[in-house]
mmCIF file of C-alpha atoms in Angstrom:
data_model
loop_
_atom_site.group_PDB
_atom_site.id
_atom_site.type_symbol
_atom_site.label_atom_id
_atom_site.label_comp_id
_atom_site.label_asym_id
_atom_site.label_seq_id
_atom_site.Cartn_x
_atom_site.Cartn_y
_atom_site.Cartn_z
ATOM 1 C CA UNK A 1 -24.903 -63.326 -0.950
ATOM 2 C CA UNK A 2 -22.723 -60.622 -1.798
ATOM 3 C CA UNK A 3 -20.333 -60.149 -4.854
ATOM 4 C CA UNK A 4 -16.791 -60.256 -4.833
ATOM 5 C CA UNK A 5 -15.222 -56.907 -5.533
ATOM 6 C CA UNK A 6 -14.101 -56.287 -9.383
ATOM 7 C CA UNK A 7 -10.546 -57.158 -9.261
ATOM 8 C CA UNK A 8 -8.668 -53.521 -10.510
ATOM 9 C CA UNK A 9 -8.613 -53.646 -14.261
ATOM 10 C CA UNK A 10 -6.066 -52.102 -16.645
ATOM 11 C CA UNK A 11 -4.945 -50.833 -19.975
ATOM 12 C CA UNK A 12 -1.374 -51.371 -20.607
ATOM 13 C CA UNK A 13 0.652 -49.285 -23.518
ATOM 14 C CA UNK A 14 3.613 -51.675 -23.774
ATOM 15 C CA UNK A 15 7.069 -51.987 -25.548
ATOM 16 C CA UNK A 16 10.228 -53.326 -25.490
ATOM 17 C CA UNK A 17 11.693 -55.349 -22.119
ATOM 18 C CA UNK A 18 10.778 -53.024 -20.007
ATOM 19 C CA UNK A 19 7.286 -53.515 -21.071
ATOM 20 C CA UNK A 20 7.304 -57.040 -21.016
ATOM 21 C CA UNK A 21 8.840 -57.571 -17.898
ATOM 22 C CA UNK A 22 6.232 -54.750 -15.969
ATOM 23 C CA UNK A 23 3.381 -56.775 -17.881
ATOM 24 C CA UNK A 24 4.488 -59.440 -16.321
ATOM 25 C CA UNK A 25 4.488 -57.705 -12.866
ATOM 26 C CA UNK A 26 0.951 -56.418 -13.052
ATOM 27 C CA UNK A 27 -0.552 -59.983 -14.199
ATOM 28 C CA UNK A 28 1.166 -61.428 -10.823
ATOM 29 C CA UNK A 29 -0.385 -58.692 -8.866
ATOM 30 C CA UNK A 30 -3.869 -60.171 -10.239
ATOM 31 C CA UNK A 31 -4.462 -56.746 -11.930
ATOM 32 C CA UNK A 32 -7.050 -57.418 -14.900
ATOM 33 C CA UNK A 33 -5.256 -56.076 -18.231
ATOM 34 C CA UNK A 34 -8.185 -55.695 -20.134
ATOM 35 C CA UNK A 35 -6.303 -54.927 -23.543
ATOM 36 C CA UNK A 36 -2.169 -54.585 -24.188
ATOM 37 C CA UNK A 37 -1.640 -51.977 -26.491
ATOM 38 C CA UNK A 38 2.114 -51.936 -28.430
ATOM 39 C CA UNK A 39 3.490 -51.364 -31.501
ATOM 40 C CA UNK A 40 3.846 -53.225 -34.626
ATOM 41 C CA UNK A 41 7.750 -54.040 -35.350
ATOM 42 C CA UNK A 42 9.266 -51.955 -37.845
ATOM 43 C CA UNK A 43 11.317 -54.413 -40.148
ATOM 44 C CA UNK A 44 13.649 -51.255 -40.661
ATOM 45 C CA UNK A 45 14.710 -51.622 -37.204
ATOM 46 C CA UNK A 46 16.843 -53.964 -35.495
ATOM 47 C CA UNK A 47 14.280 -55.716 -33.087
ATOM 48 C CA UNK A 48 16.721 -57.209 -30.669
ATOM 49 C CA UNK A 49 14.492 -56.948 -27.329
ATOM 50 C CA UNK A 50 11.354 -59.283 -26.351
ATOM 51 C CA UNK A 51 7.916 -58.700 -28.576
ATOM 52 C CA UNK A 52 5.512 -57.469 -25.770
ATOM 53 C CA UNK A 53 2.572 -58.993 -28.270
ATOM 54 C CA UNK A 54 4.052 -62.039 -27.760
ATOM 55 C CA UNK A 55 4.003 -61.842 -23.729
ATOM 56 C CA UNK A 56 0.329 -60.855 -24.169
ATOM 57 C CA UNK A 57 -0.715 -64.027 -26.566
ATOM 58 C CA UNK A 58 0.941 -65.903 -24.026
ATOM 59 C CA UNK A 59 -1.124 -65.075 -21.239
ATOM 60 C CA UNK A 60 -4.601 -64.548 -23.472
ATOM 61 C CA UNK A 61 -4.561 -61.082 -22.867
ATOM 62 C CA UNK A 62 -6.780 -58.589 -26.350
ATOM 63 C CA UNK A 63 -3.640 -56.938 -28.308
ATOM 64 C CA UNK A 64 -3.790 -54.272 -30.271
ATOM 65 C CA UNK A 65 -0.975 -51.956 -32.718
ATOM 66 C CA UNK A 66 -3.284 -48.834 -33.499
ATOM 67 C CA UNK A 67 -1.233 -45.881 -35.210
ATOM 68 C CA UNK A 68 -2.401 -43.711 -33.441
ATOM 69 C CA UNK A 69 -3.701 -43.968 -29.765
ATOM 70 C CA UNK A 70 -5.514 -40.902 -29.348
ATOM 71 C CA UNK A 71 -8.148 -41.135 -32.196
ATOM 72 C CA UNK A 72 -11.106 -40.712 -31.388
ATOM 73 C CA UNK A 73 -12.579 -43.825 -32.530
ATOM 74 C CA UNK A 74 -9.980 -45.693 -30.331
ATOM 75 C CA UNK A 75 -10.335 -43.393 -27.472
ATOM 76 C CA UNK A 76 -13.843 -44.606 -27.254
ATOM 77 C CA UNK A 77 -13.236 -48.413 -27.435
ATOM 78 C CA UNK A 78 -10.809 -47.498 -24.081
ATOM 79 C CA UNK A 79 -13.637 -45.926 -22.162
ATOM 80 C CA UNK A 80 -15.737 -48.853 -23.184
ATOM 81 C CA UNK A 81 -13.218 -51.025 -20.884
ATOM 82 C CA UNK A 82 -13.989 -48.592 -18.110
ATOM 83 C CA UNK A 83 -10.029 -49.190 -16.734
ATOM 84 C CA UNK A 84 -8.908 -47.937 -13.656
ATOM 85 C CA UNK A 85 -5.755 -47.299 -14.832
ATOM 86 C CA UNK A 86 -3.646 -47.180 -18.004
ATOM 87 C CA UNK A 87 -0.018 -48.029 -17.527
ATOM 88 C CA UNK A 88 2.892 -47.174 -20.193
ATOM 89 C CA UNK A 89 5.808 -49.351 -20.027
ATOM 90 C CA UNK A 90 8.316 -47.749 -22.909
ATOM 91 C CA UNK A 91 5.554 -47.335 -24.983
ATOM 92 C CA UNK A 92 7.015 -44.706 -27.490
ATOM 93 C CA UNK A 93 3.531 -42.136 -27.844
ATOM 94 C CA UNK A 94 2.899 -39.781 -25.968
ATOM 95 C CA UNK A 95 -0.652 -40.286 -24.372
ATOM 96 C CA UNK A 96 -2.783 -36.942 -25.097
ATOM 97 C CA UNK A 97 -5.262 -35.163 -22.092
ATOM 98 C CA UNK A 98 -8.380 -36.364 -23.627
ATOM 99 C CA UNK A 99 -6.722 -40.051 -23.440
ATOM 100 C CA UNK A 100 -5.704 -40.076 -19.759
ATOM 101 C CA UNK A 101 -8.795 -38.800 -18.572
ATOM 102 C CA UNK A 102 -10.070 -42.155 -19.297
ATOM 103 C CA UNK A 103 -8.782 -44.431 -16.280
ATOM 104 C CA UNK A 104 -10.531 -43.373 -13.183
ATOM 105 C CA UNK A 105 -7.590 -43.867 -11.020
ATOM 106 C CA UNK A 106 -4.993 -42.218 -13.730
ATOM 107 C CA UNK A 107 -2.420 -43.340 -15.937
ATOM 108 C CA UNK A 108 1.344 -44.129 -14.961
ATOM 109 C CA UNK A 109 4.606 -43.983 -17.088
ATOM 110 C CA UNK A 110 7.963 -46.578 -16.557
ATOM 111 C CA UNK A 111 10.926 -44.008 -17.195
ATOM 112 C CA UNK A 112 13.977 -45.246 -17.850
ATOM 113 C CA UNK A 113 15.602 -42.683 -15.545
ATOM 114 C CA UNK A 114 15.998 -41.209 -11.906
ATOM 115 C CA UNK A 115 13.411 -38.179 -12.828
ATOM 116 C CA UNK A 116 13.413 -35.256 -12.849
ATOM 117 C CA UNK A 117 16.945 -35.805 -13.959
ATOM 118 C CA UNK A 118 16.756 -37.058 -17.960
ATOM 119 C CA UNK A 119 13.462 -36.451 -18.675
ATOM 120 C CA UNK A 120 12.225 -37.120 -22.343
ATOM 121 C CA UNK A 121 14.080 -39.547 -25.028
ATOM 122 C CA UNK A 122 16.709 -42.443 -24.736
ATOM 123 C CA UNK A 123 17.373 -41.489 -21.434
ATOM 124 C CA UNK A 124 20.283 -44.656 -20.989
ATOM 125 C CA UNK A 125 22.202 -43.357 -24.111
ATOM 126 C CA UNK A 126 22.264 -39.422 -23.230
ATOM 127 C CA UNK A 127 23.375 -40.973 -19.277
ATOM 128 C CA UNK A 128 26.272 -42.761 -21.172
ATOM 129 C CA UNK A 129 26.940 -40.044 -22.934
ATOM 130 C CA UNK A 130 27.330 -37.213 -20.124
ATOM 131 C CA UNK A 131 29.634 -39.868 -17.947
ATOM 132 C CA UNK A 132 26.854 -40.220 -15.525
ATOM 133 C CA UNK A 133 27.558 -42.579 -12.417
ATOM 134 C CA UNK A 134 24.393 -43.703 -11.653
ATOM 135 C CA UNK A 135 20.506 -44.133 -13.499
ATOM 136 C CA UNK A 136 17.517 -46.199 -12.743
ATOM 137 C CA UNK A 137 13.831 -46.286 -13.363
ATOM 138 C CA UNK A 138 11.385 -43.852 -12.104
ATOM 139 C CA UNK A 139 7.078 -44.863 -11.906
ATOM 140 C CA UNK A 140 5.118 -41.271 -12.181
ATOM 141 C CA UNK A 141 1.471 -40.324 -13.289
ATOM 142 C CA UNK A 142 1.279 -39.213 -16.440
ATOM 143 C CA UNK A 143 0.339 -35.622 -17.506
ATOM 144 C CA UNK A 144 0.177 -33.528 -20.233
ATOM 145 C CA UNK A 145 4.292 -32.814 -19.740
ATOM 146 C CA UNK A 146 6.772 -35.490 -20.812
ATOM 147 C CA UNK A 147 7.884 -36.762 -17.740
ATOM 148 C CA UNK A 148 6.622 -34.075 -15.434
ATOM 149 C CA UNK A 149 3.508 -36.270 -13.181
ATOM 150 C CA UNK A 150 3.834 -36.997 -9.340
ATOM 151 C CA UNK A 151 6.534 -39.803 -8.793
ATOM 152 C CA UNK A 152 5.400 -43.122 -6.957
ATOM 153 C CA UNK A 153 8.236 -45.294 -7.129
ATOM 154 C CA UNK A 154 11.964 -44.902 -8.218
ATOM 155 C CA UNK A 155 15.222 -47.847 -8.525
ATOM 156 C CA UNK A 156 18.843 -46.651 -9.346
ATOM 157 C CA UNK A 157 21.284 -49.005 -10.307
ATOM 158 C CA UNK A 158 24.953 -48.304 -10.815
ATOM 159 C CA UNK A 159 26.610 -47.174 -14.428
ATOM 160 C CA UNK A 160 30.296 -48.782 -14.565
ATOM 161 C CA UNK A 161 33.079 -46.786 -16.583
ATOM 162 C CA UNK A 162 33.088 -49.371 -18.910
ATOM 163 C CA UNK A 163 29.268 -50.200 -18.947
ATOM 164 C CA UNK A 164 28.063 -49.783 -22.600
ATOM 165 C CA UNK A 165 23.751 -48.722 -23.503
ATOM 166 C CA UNK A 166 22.748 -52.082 -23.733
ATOM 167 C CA UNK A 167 24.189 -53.552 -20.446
ATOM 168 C CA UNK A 168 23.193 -50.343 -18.904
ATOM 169 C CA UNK A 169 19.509 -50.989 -20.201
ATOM 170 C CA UNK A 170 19.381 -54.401 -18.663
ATOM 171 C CA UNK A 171 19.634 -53.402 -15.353
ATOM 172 C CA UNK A 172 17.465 -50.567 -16.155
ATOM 173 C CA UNK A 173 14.807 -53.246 -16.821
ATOM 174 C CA UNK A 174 15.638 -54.774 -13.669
ATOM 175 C CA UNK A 175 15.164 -51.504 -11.968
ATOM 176 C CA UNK A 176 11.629 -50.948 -13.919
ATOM 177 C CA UNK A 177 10.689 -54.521 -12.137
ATOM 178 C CA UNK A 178 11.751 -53.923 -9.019
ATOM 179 C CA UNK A 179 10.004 -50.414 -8.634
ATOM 180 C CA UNK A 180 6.982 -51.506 -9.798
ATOM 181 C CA UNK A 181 6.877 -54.626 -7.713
ATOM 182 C CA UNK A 182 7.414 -52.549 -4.504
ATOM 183 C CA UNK A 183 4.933 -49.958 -5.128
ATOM 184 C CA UNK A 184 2.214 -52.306 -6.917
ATOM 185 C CA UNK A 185 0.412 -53.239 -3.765
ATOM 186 C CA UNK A 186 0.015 -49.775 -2.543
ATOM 187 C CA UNK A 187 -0.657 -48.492 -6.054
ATOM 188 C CA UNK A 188 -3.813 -50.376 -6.239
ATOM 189 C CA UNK A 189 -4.667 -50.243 -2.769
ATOM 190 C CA UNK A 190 -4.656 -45.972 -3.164
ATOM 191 C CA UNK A 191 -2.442 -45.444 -0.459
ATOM 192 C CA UNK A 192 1.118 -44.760 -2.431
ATOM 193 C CA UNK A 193 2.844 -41.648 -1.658
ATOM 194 C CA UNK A 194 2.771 -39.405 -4.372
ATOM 195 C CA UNK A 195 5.931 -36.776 -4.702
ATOM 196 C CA UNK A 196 6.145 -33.506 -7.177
ATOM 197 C CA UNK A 197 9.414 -33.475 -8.874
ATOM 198 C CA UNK A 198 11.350 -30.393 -8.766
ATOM 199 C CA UNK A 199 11.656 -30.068 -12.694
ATOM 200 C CA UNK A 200 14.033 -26.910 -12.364
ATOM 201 C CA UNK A 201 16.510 -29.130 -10.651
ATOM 202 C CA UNK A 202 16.767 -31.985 -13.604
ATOM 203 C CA UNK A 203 17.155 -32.169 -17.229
ATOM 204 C CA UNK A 204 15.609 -33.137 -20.470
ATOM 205 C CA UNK A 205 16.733 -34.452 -23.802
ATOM 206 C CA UNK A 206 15.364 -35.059 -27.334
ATOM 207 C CA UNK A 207 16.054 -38.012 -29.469
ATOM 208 C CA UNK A 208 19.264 -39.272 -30.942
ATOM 209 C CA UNK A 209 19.878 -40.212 -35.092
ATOM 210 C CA UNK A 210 22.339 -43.002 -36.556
ATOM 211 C CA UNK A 211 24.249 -39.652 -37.635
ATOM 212 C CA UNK A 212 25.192 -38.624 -34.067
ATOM 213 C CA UNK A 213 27.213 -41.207 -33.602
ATOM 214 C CA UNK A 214 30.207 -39.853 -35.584
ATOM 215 C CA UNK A 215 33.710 -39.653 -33.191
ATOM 216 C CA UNK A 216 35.236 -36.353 -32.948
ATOM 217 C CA UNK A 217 38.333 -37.761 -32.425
ATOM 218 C CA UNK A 218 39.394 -33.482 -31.596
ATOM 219 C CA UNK A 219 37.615 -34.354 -28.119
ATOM 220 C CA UNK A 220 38.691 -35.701 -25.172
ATOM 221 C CA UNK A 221 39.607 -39.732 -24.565
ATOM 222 C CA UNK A 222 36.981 -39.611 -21.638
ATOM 223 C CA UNK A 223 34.132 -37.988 -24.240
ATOM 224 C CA UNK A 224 35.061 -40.470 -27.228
ATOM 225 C CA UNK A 225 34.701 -43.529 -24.814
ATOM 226 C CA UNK A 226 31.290 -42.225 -23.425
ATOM 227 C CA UNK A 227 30.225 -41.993 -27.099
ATOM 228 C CA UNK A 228 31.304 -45.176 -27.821
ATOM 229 C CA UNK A 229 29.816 -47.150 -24.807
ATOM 230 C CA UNK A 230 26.559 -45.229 -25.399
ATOM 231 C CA UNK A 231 25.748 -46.267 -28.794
ATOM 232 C CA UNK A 232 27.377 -49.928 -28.901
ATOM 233 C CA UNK A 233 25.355 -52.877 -30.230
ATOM 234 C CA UNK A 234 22.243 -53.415 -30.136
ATOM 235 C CA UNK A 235 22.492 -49.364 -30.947
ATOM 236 C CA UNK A 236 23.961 -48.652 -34.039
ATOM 237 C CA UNK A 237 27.622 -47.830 -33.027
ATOM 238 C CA UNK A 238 30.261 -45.242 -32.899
ATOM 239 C CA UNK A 239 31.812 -44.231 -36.024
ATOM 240 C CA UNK A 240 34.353 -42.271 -38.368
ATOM 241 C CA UNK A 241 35.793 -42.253 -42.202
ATOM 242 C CA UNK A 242 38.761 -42.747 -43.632
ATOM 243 C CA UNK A 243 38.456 -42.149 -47.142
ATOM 244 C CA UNK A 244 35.590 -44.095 -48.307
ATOM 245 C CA UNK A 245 36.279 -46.651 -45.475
ATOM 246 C CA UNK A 246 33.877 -46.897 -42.940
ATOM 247 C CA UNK A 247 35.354 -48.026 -38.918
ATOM 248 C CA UNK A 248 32.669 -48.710 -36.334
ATOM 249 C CA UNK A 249 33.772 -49.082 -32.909
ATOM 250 C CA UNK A 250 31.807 -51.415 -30.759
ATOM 251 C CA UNK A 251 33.785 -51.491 -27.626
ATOM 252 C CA UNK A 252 36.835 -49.716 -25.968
ATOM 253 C CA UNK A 253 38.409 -49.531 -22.505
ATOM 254 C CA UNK A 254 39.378 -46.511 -20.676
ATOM 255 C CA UNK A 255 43.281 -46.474 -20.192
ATOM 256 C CA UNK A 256 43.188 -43.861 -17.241
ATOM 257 C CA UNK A 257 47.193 -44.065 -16.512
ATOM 258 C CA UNK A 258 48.061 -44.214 -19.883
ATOM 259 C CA UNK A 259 48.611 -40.778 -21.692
ATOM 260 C CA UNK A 260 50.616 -39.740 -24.894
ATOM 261 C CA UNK A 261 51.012 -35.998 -25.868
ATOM 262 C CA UNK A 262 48.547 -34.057 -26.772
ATOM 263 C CA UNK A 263 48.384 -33.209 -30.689
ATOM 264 C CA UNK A 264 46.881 -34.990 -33.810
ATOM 265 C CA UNK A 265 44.811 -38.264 -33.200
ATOM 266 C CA UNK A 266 45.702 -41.206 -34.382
ATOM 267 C CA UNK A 267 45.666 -45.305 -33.764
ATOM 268 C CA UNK A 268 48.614 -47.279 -33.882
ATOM 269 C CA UNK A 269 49.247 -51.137 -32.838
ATOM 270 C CA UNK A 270 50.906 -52.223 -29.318
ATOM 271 C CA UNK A 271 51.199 -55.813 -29.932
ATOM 272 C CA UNK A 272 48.062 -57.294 -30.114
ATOM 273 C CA UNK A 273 46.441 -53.994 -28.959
ATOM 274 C CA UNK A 274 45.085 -51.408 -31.114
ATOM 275 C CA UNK A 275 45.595 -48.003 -29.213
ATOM 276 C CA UNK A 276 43.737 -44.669 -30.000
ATOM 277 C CA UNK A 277 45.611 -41.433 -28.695
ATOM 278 C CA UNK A 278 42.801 -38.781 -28.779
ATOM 279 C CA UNK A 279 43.751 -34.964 -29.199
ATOM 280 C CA UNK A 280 44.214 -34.730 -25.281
ATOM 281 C CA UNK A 281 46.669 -37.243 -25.153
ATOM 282 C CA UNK A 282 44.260 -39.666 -23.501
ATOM 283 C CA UNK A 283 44.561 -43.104 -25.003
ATOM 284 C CA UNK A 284 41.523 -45.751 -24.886
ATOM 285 C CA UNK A 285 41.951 -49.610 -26.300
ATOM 286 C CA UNK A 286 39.589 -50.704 -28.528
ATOM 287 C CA UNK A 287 38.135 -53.718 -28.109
ATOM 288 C CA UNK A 288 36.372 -54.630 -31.242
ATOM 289 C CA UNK A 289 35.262 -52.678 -34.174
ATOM 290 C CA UNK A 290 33.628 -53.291 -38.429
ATOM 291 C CA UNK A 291 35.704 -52.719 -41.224
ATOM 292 C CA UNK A 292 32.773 -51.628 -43.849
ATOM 293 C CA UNK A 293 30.807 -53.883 -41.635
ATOM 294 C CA UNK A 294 32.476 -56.693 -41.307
ATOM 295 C CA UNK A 295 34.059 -57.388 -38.157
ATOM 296 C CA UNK A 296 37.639 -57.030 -37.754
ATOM 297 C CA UNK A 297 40.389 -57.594 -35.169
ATOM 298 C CA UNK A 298 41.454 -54.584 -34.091
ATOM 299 C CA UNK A 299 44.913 -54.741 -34.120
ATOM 300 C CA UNK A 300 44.669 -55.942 -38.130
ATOM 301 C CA UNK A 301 42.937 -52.456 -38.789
ATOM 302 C CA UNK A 302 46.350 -50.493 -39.720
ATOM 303 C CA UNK A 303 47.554 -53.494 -42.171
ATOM 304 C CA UNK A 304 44.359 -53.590 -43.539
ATOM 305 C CA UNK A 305 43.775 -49.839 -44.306
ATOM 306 C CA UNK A 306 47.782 -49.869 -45.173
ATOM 307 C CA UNK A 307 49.029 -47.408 -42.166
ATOM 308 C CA UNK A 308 50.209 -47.913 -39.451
ATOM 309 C CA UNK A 309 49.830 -45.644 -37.427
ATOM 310 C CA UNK A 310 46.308 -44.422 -38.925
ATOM 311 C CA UNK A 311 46.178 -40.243 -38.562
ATOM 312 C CA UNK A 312 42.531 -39.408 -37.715
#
């Protein structure tokens, strides 16, 4: 009597929802996940997106939070799986040569954009930033490169002008889902088209700190408002001083027919609106902002900081 066929078995480097929600995909595609690898939360960081450790408990799946991937030691208890893949879902380590020459049918990466184009770190926050129109989620082989492998699968979904980061990442994770569901079946099968990205035609970008979220309130309406929307809660926000007073901005609206001269910046009250006039003369409305981080109605920000309007 014969044997039925090993069903294809996995390692999956996991994090965040995009890892949970393509963990889920590969366990409905019967794909044996062997061991989920992922991170340990760092109670420095504001964990507001689903544990993938959890995901894996709930399914019985090995879990394990090593440092470092690529030791040796740990290298070896990989191969001792004998996977025939690895999979990264927003896992945030780079997997060395050595590692991905473990899984005989190679490794693939879940990017959070349409590669080649934004290639590297936080890939939603630097499309915010640059006014971008569109992003999605883009399935490749790994190599040694960030973001440089074959591409298998890609999803775009639409960036609104008043989408901020995290509604943007949503549909991103949608996107990651989708792509991966499509392609799964021919993945594992061995008959998915494989396509070279053009690297010379995209872009890549490095990581972003707290710090580079200060407004330059010298720049452009359009420019501020991208800033904004890119790092708005759950990321830690848009800022600026005044004095010792700290103002985060969590949300503003682009005010496209509404334009003051150009000159100094400043916010002043229009009823219940607070307005910002930026050095172009473009004006956005903010929606909500933290007074020293407390949150504060906008238009009680001048009688609060005593001005009215507030020079910037």
């Amino acid at each position: 009597m014969s044997q039925a066929p090993r069903a294809v078995r996995a390692v999956v480097f996991a994090y965040h929802n995009v890892g949970a929600r393509c963990l889920r995909v590969l366990l409905a595609h019967g794909v044996d996940v062997a061991l989920v690898v992922t991170h340990a939360d760092n109670p420095a960081e504001n964990i507001w997106f689903e544990s993938v450790a959890d995901v894996a408990r709930d399914y019985d799946l090995p879990v394990a939070t090593p440092d470092d991937a690529n030791t040796p030691g740990f290298a070896a208890q990989l191969r001792a799986l004998q996977p025939d893949f690895f999979f990264s879902f927003y896992y945030r380590l780079m997997l060395k040569p050595a590692l991905l020459a473990i899984p005989t049918r190679g490794g693939y990466n879940m990017h959070g954009s349409l590669l080649p184009r934004y290639r590297g770190r936080v890939p939603v926050n630097w499309a915010l930033i640059n006014g971008e129109r569109e992003t999605g989620a883009t399935l490749h082989r790994m190599v040694e490169k960030p973001d440089a492998g074959e591409i298998v699968a890609q999803q775009a979904v639409p960036i609104l002008p008043d989408d901020t980061a995290g509604e943007v990442f949503g549909k991103v994770t949608l996107a990651a889902e989708l792509a991966l569901d499509r392609v799964l079946p021919a993945l594992l099968a061995g008959t998915a088209a494989h396509v070279q990205p053009e690297l010379s035609a995209g872009s890549y970008f490095g990581g972003r700190k707290p710090d580079d979220g200060r407004i330059d309130w010298k720049q452009p309406a359009a420019v501020v408002h991208n800033l904004i929307r890119a790092v708005a809660p759950p990321y830690p926000g848009a800022f600026f001083n005044i004095g010792e007073r700290r103002i985060v901005v969590t949300r503003s609206l682009t005010r496209p027919a509404s334009r003051g001269p150009s000159g100094r910046p400043e916010l002043h009250t229009d009823g219940d609106h607070l307005l910002a006039r930026c050095a172009d003369g473009g004006v956005l409305r903010i929606l909500s902002l933290e007074l020293d981080g407390e949150s504060l109605a906008p238009a009680a920000l001048p009688a609060r900081l005593g001005q009215n309007p507030i020079p910037l």
